[in-house]
PDB file of C-alpha atoms in Angstrom:
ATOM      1  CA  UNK A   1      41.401  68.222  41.797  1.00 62.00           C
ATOM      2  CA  UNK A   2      40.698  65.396  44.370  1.00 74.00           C
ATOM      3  CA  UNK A   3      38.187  62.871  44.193  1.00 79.00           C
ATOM      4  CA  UNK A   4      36.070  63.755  47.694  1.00 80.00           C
ATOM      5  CA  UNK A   5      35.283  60.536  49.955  1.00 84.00           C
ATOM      6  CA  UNK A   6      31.985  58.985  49.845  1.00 84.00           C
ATOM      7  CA  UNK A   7      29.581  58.345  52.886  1.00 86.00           C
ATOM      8  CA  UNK A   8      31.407  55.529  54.079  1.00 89.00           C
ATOM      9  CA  UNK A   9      34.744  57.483  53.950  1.00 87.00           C
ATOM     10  CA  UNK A  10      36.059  55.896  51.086  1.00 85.00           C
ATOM     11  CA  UNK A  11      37.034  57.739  47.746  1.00 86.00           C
ATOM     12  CA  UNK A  12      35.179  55.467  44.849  1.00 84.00           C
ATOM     13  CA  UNK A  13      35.812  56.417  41.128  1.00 84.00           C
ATOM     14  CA  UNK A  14      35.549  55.028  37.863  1.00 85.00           C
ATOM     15  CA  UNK A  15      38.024  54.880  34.822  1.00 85.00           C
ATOM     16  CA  UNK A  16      37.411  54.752  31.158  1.00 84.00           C
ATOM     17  CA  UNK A  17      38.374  51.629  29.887  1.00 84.00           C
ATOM     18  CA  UNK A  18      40.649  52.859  27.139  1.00 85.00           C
ATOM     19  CA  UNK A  19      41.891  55.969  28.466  1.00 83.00           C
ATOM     20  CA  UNK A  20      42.251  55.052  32.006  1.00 83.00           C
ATOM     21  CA  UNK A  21      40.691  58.747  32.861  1.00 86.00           C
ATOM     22  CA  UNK A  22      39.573  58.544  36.644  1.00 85.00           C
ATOM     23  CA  UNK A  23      36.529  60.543  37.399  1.00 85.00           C
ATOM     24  CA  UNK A  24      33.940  60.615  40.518  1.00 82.00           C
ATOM     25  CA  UNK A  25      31.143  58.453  39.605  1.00 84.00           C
ATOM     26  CA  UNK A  26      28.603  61.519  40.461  1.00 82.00           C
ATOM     27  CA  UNK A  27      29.884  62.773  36.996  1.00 84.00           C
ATOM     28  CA  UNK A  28      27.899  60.155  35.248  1.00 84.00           C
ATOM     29  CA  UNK A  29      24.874  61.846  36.551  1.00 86.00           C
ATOM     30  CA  UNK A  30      25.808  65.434  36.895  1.00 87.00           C
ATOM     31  CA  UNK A  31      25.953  66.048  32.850  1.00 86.00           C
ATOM     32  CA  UNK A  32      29.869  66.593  33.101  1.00 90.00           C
ATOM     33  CA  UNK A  33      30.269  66.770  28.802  1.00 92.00           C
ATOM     34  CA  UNK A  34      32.001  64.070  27.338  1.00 91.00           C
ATOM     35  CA  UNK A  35      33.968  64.271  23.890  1.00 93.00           C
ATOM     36  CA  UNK A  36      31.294  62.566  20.958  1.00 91.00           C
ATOM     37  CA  UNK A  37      34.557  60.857  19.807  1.00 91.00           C
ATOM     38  CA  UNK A  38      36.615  59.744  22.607  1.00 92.00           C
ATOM     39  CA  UNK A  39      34.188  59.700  25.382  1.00 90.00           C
ATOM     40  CA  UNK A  40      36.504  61.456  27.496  1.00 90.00           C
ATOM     41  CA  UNK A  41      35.301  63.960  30.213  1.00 89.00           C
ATOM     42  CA  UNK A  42      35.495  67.693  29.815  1.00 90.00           C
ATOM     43  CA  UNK A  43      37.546  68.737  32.831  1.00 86.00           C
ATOM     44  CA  UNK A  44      37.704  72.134  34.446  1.00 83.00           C
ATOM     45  CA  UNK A  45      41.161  72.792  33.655  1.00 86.00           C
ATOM     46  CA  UNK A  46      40.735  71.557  29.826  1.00 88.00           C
ATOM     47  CA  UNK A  47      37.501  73.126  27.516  1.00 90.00           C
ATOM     48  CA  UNK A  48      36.221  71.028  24.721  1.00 93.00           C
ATOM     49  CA  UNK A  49      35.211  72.676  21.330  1.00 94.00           C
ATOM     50  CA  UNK A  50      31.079  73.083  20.954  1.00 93.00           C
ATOM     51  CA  UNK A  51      29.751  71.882  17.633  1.00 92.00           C
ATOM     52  CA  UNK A  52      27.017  73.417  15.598  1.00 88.00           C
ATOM     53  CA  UNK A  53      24.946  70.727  16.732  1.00 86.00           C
ATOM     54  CA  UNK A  54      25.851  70.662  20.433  1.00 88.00           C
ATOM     55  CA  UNK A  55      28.321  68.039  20.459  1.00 90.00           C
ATOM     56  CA  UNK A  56      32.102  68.397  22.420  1.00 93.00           C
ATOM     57  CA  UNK A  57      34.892  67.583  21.117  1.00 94.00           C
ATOM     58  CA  UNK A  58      37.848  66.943  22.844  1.00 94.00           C
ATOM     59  CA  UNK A  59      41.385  68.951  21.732  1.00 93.00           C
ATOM     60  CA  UNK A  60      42.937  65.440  20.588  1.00 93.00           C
ATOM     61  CA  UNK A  61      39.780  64.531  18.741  1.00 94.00           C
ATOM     62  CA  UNK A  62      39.832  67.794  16.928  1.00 94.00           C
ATOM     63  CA  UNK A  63      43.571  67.526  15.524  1.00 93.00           C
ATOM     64  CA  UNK A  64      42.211  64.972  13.340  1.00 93.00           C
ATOM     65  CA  UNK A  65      38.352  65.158  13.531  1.00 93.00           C
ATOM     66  CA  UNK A  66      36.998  65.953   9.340  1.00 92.00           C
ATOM     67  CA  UNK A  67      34.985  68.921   9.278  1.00 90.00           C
ATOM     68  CA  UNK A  68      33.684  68.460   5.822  1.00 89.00           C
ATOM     69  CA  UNK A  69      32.391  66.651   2.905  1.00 89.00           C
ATOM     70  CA  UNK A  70      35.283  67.671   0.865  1.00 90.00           C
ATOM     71  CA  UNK A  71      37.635  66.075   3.643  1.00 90.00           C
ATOM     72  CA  UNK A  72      36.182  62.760   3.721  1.00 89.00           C
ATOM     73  CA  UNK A  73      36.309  61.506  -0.334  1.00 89.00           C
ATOM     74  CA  UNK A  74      39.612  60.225   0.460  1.00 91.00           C
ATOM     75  CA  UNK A  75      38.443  57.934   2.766  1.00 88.00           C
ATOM     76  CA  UNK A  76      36.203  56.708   0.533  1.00 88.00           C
ATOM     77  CA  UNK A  77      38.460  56.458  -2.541  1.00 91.00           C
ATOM     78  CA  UNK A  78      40.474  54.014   0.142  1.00 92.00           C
ATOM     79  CA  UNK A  79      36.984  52.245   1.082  1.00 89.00           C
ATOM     80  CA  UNK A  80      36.417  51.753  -2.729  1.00 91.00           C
ATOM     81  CA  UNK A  81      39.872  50.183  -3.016  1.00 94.00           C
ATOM     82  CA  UNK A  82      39.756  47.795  -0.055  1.00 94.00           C
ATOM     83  CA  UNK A  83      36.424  46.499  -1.861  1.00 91.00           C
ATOM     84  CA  UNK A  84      37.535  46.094  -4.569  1.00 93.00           C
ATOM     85  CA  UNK A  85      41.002  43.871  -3.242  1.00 95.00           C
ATOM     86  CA  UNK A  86      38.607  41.598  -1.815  1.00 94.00           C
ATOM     87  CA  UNK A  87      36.589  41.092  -5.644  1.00 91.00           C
ATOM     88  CA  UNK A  88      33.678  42.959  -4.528  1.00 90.00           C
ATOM     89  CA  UNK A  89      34.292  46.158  -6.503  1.00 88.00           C
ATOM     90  CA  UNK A  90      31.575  48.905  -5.769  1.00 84.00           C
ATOM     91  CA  UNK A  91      29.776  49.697  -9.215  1.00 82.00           C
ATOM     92  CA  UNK A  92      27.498  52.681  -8.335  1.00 81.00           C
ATOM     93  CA  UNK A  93      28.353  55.728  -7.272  1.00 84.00           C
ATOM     94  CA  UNK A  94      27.334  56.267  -3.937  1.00 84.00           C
ATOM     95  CA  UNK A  95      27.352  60.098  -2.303  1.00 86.00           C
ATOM     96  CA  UNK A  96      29.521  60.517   0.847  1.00 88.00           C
ATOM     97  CA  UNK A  97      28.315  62.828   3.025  1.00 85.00           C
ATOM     98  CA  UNK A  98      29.360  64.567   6.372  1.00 87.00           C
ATOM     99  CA  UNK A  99      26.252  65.902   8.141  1.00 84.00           C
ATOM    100  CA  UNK A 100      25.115  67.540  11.574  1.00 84.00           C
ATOM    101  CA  UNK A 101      24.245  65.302  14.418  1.00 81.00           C
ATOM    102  CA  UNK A 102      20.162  66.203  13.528  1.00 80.00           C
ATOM    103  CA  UNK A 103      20.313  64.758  10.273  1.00 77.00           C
ATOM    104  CA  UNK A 104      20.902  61.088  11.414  1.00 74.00           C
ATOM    105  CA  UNK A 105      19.686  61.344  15.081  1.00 65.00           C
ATOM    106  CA  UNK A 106      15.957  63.670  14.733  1.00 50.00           C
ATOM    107  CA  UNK A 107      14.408  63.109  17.831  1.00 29.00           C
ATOM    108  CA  UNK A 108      17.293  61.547  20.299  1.00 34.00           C
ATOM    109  CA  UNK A 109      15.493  61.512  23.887  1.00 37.00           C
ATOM    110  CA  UNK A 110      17.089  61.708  27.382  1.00 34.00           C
ATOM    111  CA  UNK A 111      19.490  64.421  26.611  1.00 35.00           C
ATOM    112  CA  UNK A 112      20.058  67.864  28.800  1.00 39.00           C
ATOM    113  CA  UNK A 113      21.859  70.643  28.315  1.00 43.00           C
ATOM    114  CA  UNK A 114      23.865  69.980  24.742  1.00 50.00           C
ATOM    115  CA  UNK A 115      25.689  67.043  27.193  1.00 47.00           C
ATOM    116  CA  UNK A 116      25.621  63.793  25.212  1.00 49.00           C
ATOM    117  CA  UNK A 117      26.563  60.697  26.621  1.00 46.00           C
ATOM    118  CA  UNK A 118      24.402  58.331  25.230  1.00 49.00           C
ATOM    119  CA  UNK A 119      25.011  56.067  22.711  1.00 56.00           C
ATOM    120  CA  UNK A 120      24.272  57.502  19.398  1.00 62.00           C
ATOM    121  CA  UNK A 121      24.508  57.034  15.402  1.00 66.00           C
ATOM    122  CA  UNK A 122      27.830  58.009  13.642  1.00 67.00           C
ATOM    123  CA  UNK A 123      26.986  57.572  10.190  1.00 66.00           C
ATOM    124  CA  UNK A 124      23.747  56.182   8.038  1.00 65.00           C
ATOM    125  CA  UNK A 125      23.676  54.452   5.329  1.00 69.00           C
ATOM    126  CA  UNK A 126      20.398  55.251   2.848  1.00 66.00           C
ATOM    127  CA  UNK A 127      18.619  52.922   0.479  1.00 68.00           C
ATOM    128  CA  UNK A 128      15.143  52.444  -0.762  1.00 70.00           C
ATOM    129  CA  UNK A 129      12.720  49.646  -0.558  1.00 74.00           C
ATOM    130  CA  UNK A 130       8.930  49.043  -0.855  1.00 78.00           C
ATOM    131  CA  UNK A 131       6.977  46.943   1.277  1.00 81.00           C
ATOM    132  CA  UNK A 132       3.667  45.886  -0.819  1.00 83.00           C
ATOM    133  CA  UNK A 133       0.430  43.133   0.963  1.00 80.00           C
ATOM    134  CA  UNK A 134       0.724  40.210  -1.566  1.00 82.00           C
ATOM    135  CA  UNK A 135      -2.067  37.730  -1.402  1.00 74.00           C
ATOM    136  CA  UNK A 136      -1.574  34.087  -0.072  1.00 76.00           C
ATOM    137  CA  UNK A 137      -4.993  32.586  -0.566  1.00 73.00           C
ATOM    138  CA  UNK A 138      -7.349  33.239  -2.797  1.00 73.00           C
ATOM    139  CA  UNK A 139     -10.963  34.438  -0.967  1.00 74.00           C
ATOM    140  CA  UNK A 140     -13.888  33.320  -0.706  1.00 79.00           C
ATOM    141  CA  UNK A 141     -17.291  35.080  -1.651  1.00 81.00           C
ATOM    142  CA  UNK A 142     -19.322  35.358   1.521  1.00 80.00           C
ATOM    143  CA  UNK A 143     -23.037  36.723   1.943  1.00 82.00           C
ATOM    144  CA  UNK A 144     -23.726  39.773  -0.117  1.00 80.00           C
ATOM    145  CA  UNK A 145     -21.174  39.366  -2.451  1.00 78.00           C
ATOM    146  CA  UNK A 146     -18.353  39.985   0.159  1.00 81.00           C
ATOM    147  CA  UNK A 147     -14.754  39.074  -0.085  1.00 72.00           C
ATOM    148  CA  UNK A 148     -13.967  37.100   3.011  1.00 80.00           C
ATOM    149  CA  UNK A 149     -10.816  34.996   4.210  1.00 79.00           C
ATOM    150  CA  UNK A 150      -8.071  37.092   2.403  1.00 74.00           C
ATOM    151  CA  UNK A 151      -4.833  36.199   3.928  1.00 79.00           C
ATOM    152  CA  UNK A 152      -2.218  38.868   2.756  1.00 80.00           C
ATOM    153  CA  UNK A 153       1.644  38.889   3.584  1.00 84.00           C
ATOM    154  CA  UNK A 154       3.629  41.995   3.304  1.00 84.00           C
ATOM    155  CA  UNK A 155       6.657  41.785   0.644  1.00 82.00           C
ATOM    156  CA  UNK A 156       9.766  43.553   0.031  1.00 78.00           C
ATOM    157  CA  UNK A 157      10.271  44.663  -2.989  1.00 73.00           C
ATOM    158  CA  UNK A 158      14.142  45.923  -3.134  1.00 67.00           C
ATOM    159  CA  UNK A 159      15.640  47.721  -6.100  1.00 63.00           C
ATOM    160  CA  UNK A 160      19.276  45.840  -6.979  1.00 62.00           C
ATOM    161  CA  UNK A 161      20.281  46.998  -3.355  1.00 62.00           C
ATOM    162  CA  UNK A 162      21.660  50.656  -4.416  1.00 68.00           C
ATOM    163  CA  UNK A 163      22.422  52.835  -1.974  1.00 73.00           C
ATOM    164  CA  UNK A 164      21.326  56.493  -2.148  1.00 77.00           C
ATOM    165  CA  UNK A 165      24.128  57.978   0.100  1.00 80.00           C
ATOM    166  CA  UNK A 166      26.417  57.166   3.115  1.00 83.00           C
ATOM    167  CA  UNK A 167      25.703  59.764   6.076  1.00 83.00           C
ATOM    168  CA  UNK A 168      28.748  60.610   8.001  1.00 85.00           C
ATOM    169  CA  UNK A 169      28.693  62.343  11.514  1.00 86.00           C
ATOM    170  CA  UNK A 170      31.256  65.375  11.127  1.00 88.00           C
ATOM    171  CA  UNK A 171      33.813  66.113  13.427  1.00 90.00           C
ATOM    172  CA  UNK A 172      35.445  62.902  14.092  1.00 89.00           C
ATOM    173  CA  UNK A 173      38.241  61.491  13.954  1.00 88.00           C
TER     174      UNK A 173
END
């Protein structure tokens, strides 16, 4: 397929940066999908794979995307070992999981038609923490016996920094 000429009679297009794919710039707007890995436009001779969660993915992307949790411990077996080369060895054991696009994106905004484009989040990673008002200056007793001038600052309490689990988008590469 051609690019058609614009208004002025010229043919304008754009390129991804990487994979030097020319497209017509009305495809930005037109919700043309795009592979959730690559970025790479779906084009009418070429169909991209649907996802549970109504993601694309291109056929490149798919001959090495992980499609489950069982898939991705390797990975971080090899993560565990690169931390631990550099003397920072990872003590706890942390849950790796791959999940649906949902799970770390709940209420993503903007979107039509299962075609995603935007920037989103690939992977999570979940801790806990408590923020608790600490006081800064002791009050004063006002009229009727009323606490007045408390000055409070909010405070992080943080548990030795463990991590509950890492959250992995599935179906990438």
């Amino acid at each position: 397929l051609q690019i058609p000429q614009n208004s002025a009679g010229l043919i304008e297009y754009r390129a991804h940066p990487f994979w030097l794919q020319k497209y017509c710039p009305s495809h930005e707007r037109d919700g043309t999908p795009r592979c959730c890995s690559c970025q790479r436009m779906e084009s009418t001779d070429t169909k991209y794979l649907l996802l549970d969660d109504g993601r694309k993915l291109c056929l490149e992307c798919l001959d090495s995307a992980i499609m489950d949790t069982h898939e991705c411990q390797p990975l971080y077996l090899e993560i565990q070992e690169f931390y631990e080369g550099l003397h920072m060895k990872i003590e706890q054991q942390i849950p790796m999981l791959l999940v649906e696009r949902q799970a770390l994106n709940e209420a993503m905004e903007g979107e039509k038609n299962g075609h995603h484009h935007l920037p989103e989040t690939r992977g999570l990673c979940l801790s806990e923490e408590q923020t608790v008002p600490t006081i800064l200056r002791r009050p004063s007793i006002g009229a009727g016996y009323r606490v007045i001038d408390m000055i409070t600052e909010p405070f992080r309490l943080i548990r030795r920094c463990e991590v509950t689990a890492i959250l992995v988008l599935y179906g990438l590469p």
